[in-house]
PDB file of C-alpha atoms in Angstrom:
ATOM      1  CA  MET A   1     -17.850   0.416 -20.292  1.00  0.00           C
ATOM      2  CA  PRO A   2     -15.905   0.584 -23.524  1.00  0.00           C
ATOM      3  CA  TYR A   3     -18.409  -0.084 -26.330  1.00  0.00           C
ATOM      4  CA  LEU A   4     -18.092   0.387 -30.071  1.00  0.00           C
ATOM      5  CA  LYS A   5     -21.783   0.870 -30.845  1.00  0.00           C
ATOM      6  CA  LYS A   6     -23.751   0.962 -27.595  1.00  0.00           C
ATOM      7  CA  CYS A   7     -23.984   3.903 -25.264  1.00  0.00           C
ATOM      8  CA  PRO A   8     -22.965   3.049 -21.710  1.00  0.00           C
ATOM      9  CA  THR A   9     -25.618   3.235 -19.027  1.00  0.00           C
ATOM     10  CA  LEU A  10     -25.343   6.135 -16.620  1.00  0.00           C
ATOM     11  CA  PRO A  11     -24.328   6.013 -13.932  1.00  0.00           C
ATOM     12  CA  GLU A  12     -21.908   3.310 -14.949  1.00  0.00           C
ATOM     13  CA  PRO A  13     -21.923   0.195 -12.775  1.00  0.00           C
ATOM     14  CA  ILE A  14     -18.770  -0.387 -10.735  1.00  0.00           C
ATOM     15  CA  ASP A  15     -17.441  -3.218 -12.923  1.00  0.00           C
ATOM     16  CA  CYS A  16     -17.882  -1.066 -16.038  1.00  0.00           C
ATOM     17  CA  ARG A  17     -16.048   1.868 -14.454  1.00  0.00           C
ATOM     18  CA  ILE A  18     -13.180  -0.455 -13.566  1.00  0.00           C
ATOM     19  CA  LEU A  19     -12.912  -1.796 -17.131  1.00  0.00           C
ATOM     20  CA  THR A  20     -13.113   1.683 -18.649  1.00  0.00           C
ATOM     21  CA  ALA A  21     -10.385   2.987 -16.337  1.00  0.00           C
ATOM     22  CA  ALA A  22      -8.206  -0.065 -16.962  1.00  0.00           C
ATOM     23  CA  LEU A  23      -8.597   0.249 -20.743  1.00  0.00           C
ATOM     24  CA  ASP A  24      -7.408   3.841 -20.722  1.00  0.00           C
ATOM     25  CA  LEU A  25      -4.515   3.143 -18.361  1.00  0.00           C
ATOM     26  CA  PHE A  26      -3.349  -0.044 -20.126  1.00  0.00           C
ATOM     27  CA  VAL A  27      -3.361   1.696 -23.514  1.00  0.00           C
ATOM     28  CA  GLU A  28      -1.681   4.862 -22.192  1.00  0.00           C
ATOM     29  CA  ASN A  29       0.999   3.171 -20.074  1.00  0.00           C
ATOM     30  CA  GLY A  30       1.167  -0.547 -20.897  1.00  0.00           C
ATOM     31  CA  TYR A  31      -0.179  -3.376 -18.765  1.00  0.00           C
ATOM     32  CA  HIS A  32       2.981  -3.858 -16.678  1.00  0.00           C
ATOM     33  CA  ASN A  33       3.285  -0.146 -15.942  1.00  0.00           C
ATOM     34  CA  VAL A  34      -0.157   0.141 -14.344  1.00  0.00           C
ATOM     35  CA  SER A  35      -0.844  -0.721 -10.718  1.00  0.00           C
ATOM     36  CA  ILE A  36      -4.167  -1.865  -9.341  1.00  0.00           C
ATOM     37  CA  HIS A  37      -4.142   1.307  -7.216  1.00  0.00           C
ATOM     38  CA  GLU A  38      -4.013   3.456 -10.368  1.00  0.00           C
ATOM     39  CA  VAL A  39      -7.027   1.585 -11.777  1.00  0.00           C
ATOM     40  CA  GLN A  40      -8.810   2.031  -8.455  1.00  0.00           C
ATOM     41  CA  LYS A  41      -8.088   5.768  -8.398  1.00  0.00           C
ATOM     42  CA  ARG A  42      -9.139   6.356 -12.031  1.00  0.00           C
ATOM     43  CA  ALA A  43     -12.329   4.289 -11.625  1.00  0.00           C
ATOM     44  CA  GLN A  44     -13.098   5.953  -8.279  1.00  0.00           C
ATOM     45  CA  VAL A  45     -13.868   2.630  -6.613  1.00  0.00           C
ATOM     46  CA  SER A  46     -12.444   0.765  -3.658  1.00  0.00           C
ATOM     47  CA  ILE A  47      -9.652  -1.786  -4.025  1.00  0.00           C
ATOM     48  CA  GLY A  48     -12.073  -4.326  -2.585  1.00  0.00           C
ATOM     49  CA  SER A  49     -14.472  -3.696  -5.482  1.00  0.00           C
ATOM     50  CA  ILE A  50     -11.760  -4.569  -7.983  1.00  0.00           C
ATOM     51  CA  TYR A  51     -10.872  -7.770  -6.161  1.00  0.00           C
ATOM     52  CA  ASN A  52     -14.540  -8.709  -5.683  1.00  0.00           C
ATOM     53  CA  HIS A  53     -15.382  -8.238  -9.357  1.00  0.00           C
ATOM     54  CA  PHE A  54     -12.163  -9.403 -11.026  1.00  0.00           C
ATOM     55  CA  GLY A  55      -9.771 -10.907  -8.485  1.00  0.00           C
ATOM     56  CA  GLY A  56      -6.954  -8.478  -9.321  1.00  0.00           C
ATOM     57  CA  LYS A  57      -5.199  -6.749 -12.207  1.00  0.00           C
ATOM     58  CA  GLU A  58      -4.827  -9.864 -14.359  1.00  0.00           C
ATOM     59  CA  GLY A  59      -8.536 -10.591 -13.951  1.00  0.00           C
ATOM     60  CA  VAL A  60      -9.365  -7.035 -14.994  1.00  0.00           C
ATOM     61  CA  ALA A  61      -7.175  -7.390 -18.098  1.00  0.00           C
ATOM     62  CA  GLN A  62      -8.703 -10.762 -18.990  1.00  0.00           C
ATOM     63  CA  ALA A  63     -12.270  -9.452 -18.586  1.00  0.00           C
ATOM     64  CA  LEU A  64     -11.406  -6.415 -20.702  1.00  0.00           C
ATOM     65  CA  TYR A  65      -9.835  -8.636 -23.377  1.00  0.00           C
ATOM     66  CA  LYS A  66     -12.953 -10.830 -23.553  1.00  0.00           C
ATOM     67  CA  HIS A  67     -15.255  -7.804 -23.595  1.00  0.00           C
ATOM     68  CA  ILE A  68     -13.397  -6.084 -26.440  1.00  0.00           C
ATOM     69  CA  LEU A  69     -13.175  -9.268 -28.497  1.00  0.00           C
ATOM     70  CA  ASN A  70     -16.933  -9.566 -28.012  1.00  0.00           C
ATOM     71  CA  GLU A  71     -17.344  -5.995 -29.314  1.00  0.00           C
ATOM     72  CA  ILE A  72     -15.306  -6.880 -32.430  1.00  0.00           C
ATOM     73  CA  ASP A  73     -17.315 -10.110 -32.786  1.00  0.00           C
ATOM     74  CA  GLU A  74     -20.582  -8.137 -32.750  1.00  0.00           C
ATOM     75  CA  LEU A  75     -19.164  -5.810 -35.421  1.00  0.00           C
ATOM     76  CA  VAL A  76     -18.261  -8.789 -37.648  1.00  0.00           C
ATOM     77  CA  ASP A  77     -21.675 -10.432 -37.087  1.00  0.00           C
ATOM     78  CA  ALA A  78     -23.467  -7.202 -38.037  1.00  0.00           C
ATOM     79  CA  VAL A  79     -21.385  -6.899 -41.197  1.00  0.00           C
ATOM     80  CA  ILE A  80     -22.055 -10.525 -42.190  1.00  0.00           C
ATOM     81  CA  ALA A  81     -25.789  -9.945 -41.727  1.00  0.00           C
ATOM     82  CA  ALA A  82     -25.796  -6.662 -43.667  1.00  0.00           C
ATOM     83  CA  TYR A  83     -23.643  -7.474 -46.704  1.00  0.00           C
ATOM     84  CA  PRO A  84     -24.312 -10.315 -49.143  1.00  0.00           C
ATOM     85  CA  THR A  85     -20.870 -11.144 -50.549  1.00  0.00           C
ATOM     86  CA  PRO A  86     -17.535 -12.014 -48.971  1.00  0.00           C
ATOM     87  CA  TRP A  87     -15.815  -9.060 -50.676  1.00  0.00           C
ATOM     88  CA  ARG A  88     -18.417  -6.556 -49.453  1.00  0.00           C
ATOM     89  CA  GLN A  89     -18.116  -8.044 -45.956  1.00  0.00           C
ATOM     90  CA  CYS A  90     -14.330  -7.611 -46.011  1.00  0.00           C
ATOM     91  CA  GLU A  91     -14.690  -4.036 -47.273  1.00  0.00           C
ATOM     92  CA  ALA A  92     -17.188  -3.181 -44.548  1.00  0.00           C
ATOM     93  CA  ILE A  93     -15.065  -4.683 -41.774  1.00  0.00           C
ATOM     94  CA  ILE A  94     -12.036  -2.651 -42.883  1.00  0.00           C
ATOM     95  CA  GLN A  95     -14.103   0.539 -43.273  1.00  0.00           C
ATOM     96  CA  GLN A  96     -15.602   0.137 -39.803  1.00  0.00           C
ATOM     97  CA  LEU A  97     -12.292  -0.680 -38.139  1.00  0.00           C
ATOM     98  CA  PHE A  98     -10.712   2.378 -39.761  1.00  0.00           C
ATOM     99  CA  GLY A  99     -13.587   4.546 -38.568  1.00  0.00           C
ATOM    100  CA  TYR A 100     -13.453   3.167 -35.046  1.00  0.00           C
ATOM    101  CA  THR A 101      -9.707   3.762 -34.932  1.00  0.00           C
ATOM    102  CA  GLU A 102     -10.555   7.453 -35.165  1.00  0.00           C
ATOM    103  CA  THR A 103     -13.574   7.482 -32.834  1.00  0.00           C
ATOM    104  CA  HIS A 104     -12.794   4.711 -30.315  1.00  0.00           C
ATOM    105  CA  ARG A 105      -9.010   4.742 -30.308  1.00  0.00           C
ATOM    106  CA  ASN A 106      -8.391   2.929 -27.038  1.00  0.00           C
ATOM    107  CA  ILE A 107     -10.704   0.027 -27.845  1.00  0.00           C
ATOM    108  CA  ILE A 108      -8.997  -0.502 -31.198  1.00  0.00           C
ATOM    109  CA  ALA A 109      -5.556  -0.032 -29.636  1.00  0.00           C
ATOM    110  CA  PHE A 110      -6.284  -2.664 -27.014  1.00  0.00           C
ATOM    111  CA  ALA A 111      -7.636  -5.084 -29.639  1.00  0.00           C
ATOM    112  CA  PHE A 112      -4.891  -4.652 -32.251  1.00  0.00           C
ATOM    113  CA  HIS A 113      -1.902  -3.128 -30.532  1.00  0.00           C
ATOM    114  CA  ALA A 114      -1.609  -4.566 -27.029  1.00  0.00           C
ATOM    115  CA  LYS A 115       0.636  -7.504 -26.241  1.00  0.00           C
ATOM    116  CA  HIS A 116      -2.119  -9.795 -24.992  1.00  0.00           C
ATOM    117  CA  THR A 117       0.280 -12.549 -24.041  1.00  0.00           C
ATOM    118  CA  GLU A 118       1.460 -10.306 -21.179  1.00  0.00           C
ATOM    119  CA  PHE A 119      -1.776 -10.996 -19.309  1.00  0.00           C
ATOM    120  CA  ILE A 120      -3.642 -13.739 -21.171  1.00  0.00           C
ATOM    121  CA  SER A 121      -2.273 -17.095 -20.217  1.00  0.00           C
ATOM    122  CA  GLU A 122      -5.169 -19.504 -20.709  1.00  0.00           C
ATOM    123  CA  ASP A 123      -7.379 -17.870 -23.335  1.00  0.00           C
ATOM    124  CA  PRO A 124      -6.643 -18.413 -27.016  1.00  0.00           C
ATOM    125  CA  LEU A 125      -4.666 -15.786 -28.891  1.00  0.00           C
ATOM    126  CA  ALA A 126      -6.740 -13.079 -30.567  1.00  0.00           C
ATOM    127  CA  CYS A 127      -6.184 -14.659 -33.992  1.00  0.00           C
ATOM    128  CA  HIS A 128      -8.054 -17.761 -32.752  1.00  0.00           C
ATOM    129  CA  SER A 129     -10.925 -15.816 -31.174  1.00  0.00           C
ATOM    130  CA  ALA A 130     -14.452 -15.703 -32.610  1.00  0.00           C
ATOM    131  CA  PRO A 131     -14.230 -12.478 -34.655  1.00  0.00           C
ATOM    132  CA  PHE A 132     -10.971 -13.412 -36.341  1.00  0.00           C
ATOM    133  CA  THR A 133     -12.176 -16.952 -36.977  1.00  0.00           C
ATOM    134  CA  LYS A 134     -15.279 -15.475 -38.655  1.00  0.00           C
ATOM    135  CA  MET A 135     -13.099 -13.204 -40.775  1.00  0.00           C
ATOM    136  CA  ARG A 136     -11.212 -16.282 -41.996  1.00  0.00           C
ATOM    137  CA  GLN A 137     -14.544 -18.009 -42.671  1.00  0.00           C
ATOM    138  CA  ILE A 138     -15.567 -15.071 -44.873  1.00  0.00           C
ATOM    139  CA  VAL A 139     -12.335 -15.589 -46.823  1.00  0.00           C
ATOM    140  CA  HIS A 140     -12.971 -19.352 -47.102  1.00  0.00           C
ATOM    141  CA  GLN A 141     -16.435 -18.602 -48.486  1.00  0.00           C
ATOM    142  CA  GLY A 142     -14.942 -16.169 -51.012  1.00  0.00           C
ATOM    143  CA  ILE A 143     -12.451 -18.794 -52.161  1.00  0.00           C
ATOM    144  CA  ASP A 144     -15.127 -21.522 -52.304  1.00  0.00           C
ATOM    145  CA  ASN A 145     -17.455 -19.237 -54.311  1.00  0.00           C
ATOM    146  CA  GLY A 146     -14.660 -18.396 -56.739  1.00  0.00           C
ATOM    147  CA  ASP A 147     -14.775 -14.701 -55.773  1.00  0.00           C
ATOM    148  CA  PHE A 148     -11.216 -14.767 -54.424  1.00  0.00           C
ATOM    149  CA  VAL A 149      -8.193 -16.392 -56.043  1.00  0.00           C
ATOM    150  CA  ALA A 150      -7.638 -19.969 -54.930  1.00  0.00           C
ATOM    151  CA  LEU A 151      -4.603 -19.536 -52.710  1.00  0.00           C
ATOM    152  CA  ASP A 152      -3.970 -20.619 -49.148  1.00  0.00           C
ATOM    153  CA  PRO A 153      -6.684 -19.027 -46.949  1.00  0.00           C
ATOM    154  CA  TRP A 154      -4.053 -17.670 -44.533  1.00  0.00           C
ATOM    155  CA  VAL A 155      -2.388 -15.837 -47.420  1.00  0.00           C
ATOM    156  CA  ILE A 156      -5.685 -14.361 -48.636  1.00  0.00           C
ATOM    157  CA  THR A 157      -6.775 -13.431 -45.100  1.00  0.00           C
ATOM    158  CA  SER A 158      -3.431 -11.743 -44.479  1.00  0.00           C
ATOM    159  CA  SER A 159      -3.657  -9.973 -47.831  1.00  0.00           C
ATOM    160  CA  ILE A 160      -7.114  -8.617 -47.017  1.00  0.00           C
ATOM    161  CA  PHE A 161      -6.810  -7.757 -43.345  1.00  0.00           C
ATOM    162  CA  GLY A 162      -3.063  -7.681 -42.630  1.00  0.00           C
ATOM    163  CA  GLY A 163      -2.417  -4.389 -44.372  1.00  0.00           C
ATOM    164  CA  ALA A 164      -5.429  -2.793 -42.711  1.00  0.00           C
ATOM    165  CA  ILE A 165      -4.324  -3.939 -39.266  1.00  0.00           C
ATOM    166  CA  ARG A 166      -0.807  -2.643 -39.918  1.00  0.00           C
ATOM    167  CA  MET A 167      -2.215   0.725 -40.971  1.00  0.00           C
ATOM    168  CA  ILE A 168      -4.257   0.799 -37.749  1.00  0.00           C
ATOM    169  CA  GLN A 169      -1.076   0.157 -35.758  1.00  0.00           C
ATOM    170  CA  LEU A 170       0.809   2.892 -37.629  1.00  0.00           C
ATOM    171  CA  ARG A 171      -2.036   5.345 -37.006  1.00  0.00           C
ATOM    172  CA  LEU A 172      -2.078   4.481 -33.311  1.00  0.00           C
ATOM    173  CA  ASP A 173       1.696   5.055 -33.192  1.00  0.00           C
ATOM    174  CA  GLY A 174       1.283   8.457 -34.846  1.00  0.00           C
ATOM    175  CA  VAL A 175       3.246   7.449 -37.950  1.00  0.00           C
ATOM    176  CA  ILE A 176       0.190   7.876 -40.175  1.00  0.00           C
ATOM    177  CA  GLU A 177      -0.983  11.405 -39.450  1.00  0.00           C
ATOM    178  CA  ARG A 178      -4.177  11.622 -41.514  1.00  0.00           C
ATOM    179  CA  PRO A 179      -7.391   9.834 -40.485  1.00  0.00           C
ATOM    180  CA  LEU A 180      -7.512   6.250 -41.755  1.00  0.00           C
ATOM    181  CA  PRO A 181     -10.812   6.620 -43.641  1.00  0.00           C
ATOM    182  CA  GLU A 182      -8.909   8.852 -46.063  1.00  0.00           C
ATOM    183  CA  TYR A 183      -6.889   5.773 -47.099  1.00  0.00           C
ATOM    184  CA  THR A 184      -9.755   3.289 -47.354  1.00  0.00           C
ATOM    185  CA  ALA A 185     -10.370   3.525 -51.117  1.00  0.00           C
ATOM    186  CA  GLN A 186      -6.668   3.139 -51.964  1.00  0.00           C
ATOM    187  CA  LEU A 187      -6.217   0.181 -49.641  1.00  0.00           C
ATOM    188  CA  LEU A 188      -9.330  -1.580 -50.914  1.00  0.00           C
ATOM    189  CA  GLN A 189      -8.213  -1.021 -54.525  1.00  0.00           C
ATOM    190  CA  THR A 190      -4.838  -2.576 -53.728  1.00  0.00           C
ATOM    191  CA  ILE A 191      -6.422  -5.567 -51.984  1.00  0.00           C
ATOM    192  CA  ARG A 192      -8.985  -6.031 -54.772  1.00  0.00           C
ATOM    193  CA  THR A 193      -6.223  -6.126 -57.387  1.00  0.00           C
ATOM    194  CA  GLY A 194      -4.453  -8.923 -55.547  1.00  0.00           C
ATOM    195  CA  ILE A 195      -7.255 -11.256 -54.499  1.00  0.00           C
ATOM    196  CA  LEU A 196     -10.376 -10.835 -56.640  1.00  0.00           C
ATOM    197  CA  HIS A 197     -11.133 -12.759 -59.819  1.00  0.00           C
ATOM    198  CA  ASP A 198     -12.081 -10.457 -62.670  1.00  0.00           C
TER     199      ASP A 198
END
């Protein structure tokens, strides 16, 4: 099972093997270029197991989407609990996402680089999911506290996280060649200059 912080149980249960195989294949080849038979072969399970657990390829993709958003949500919750101020929370989220881009590439690629609308028809877009809603709430708190400049929350949220997400995408595409943590201090300095009150 693709986790950011937890270690998967061994041997992996069938549903976890299916999601792990699907994650790798969807990121490597794109959702539409992967057949259910390829997932079955990579996971080393029967086709029936995939249909019993998920109902088909779209069900696998939807379960994977929900699972990975839950992983990001747990990351955001842990940061909120560990850091006292909105700015420190934003810093920590960016630092962790940059680190996980290097260590858990496919999870981050699926979360920030996949075209979710290809397989998610009824669930809300990622920007309306729990972790991204919480990230906007952090920004609202920073504005309300007077820590961040009093601009539209979408502008501040985009200023804080938009550049980081774009850098993640560029790293995943191979455009940025050095590990993202090497850029963290510069990015945070740039963000801080634009949104923090002195």
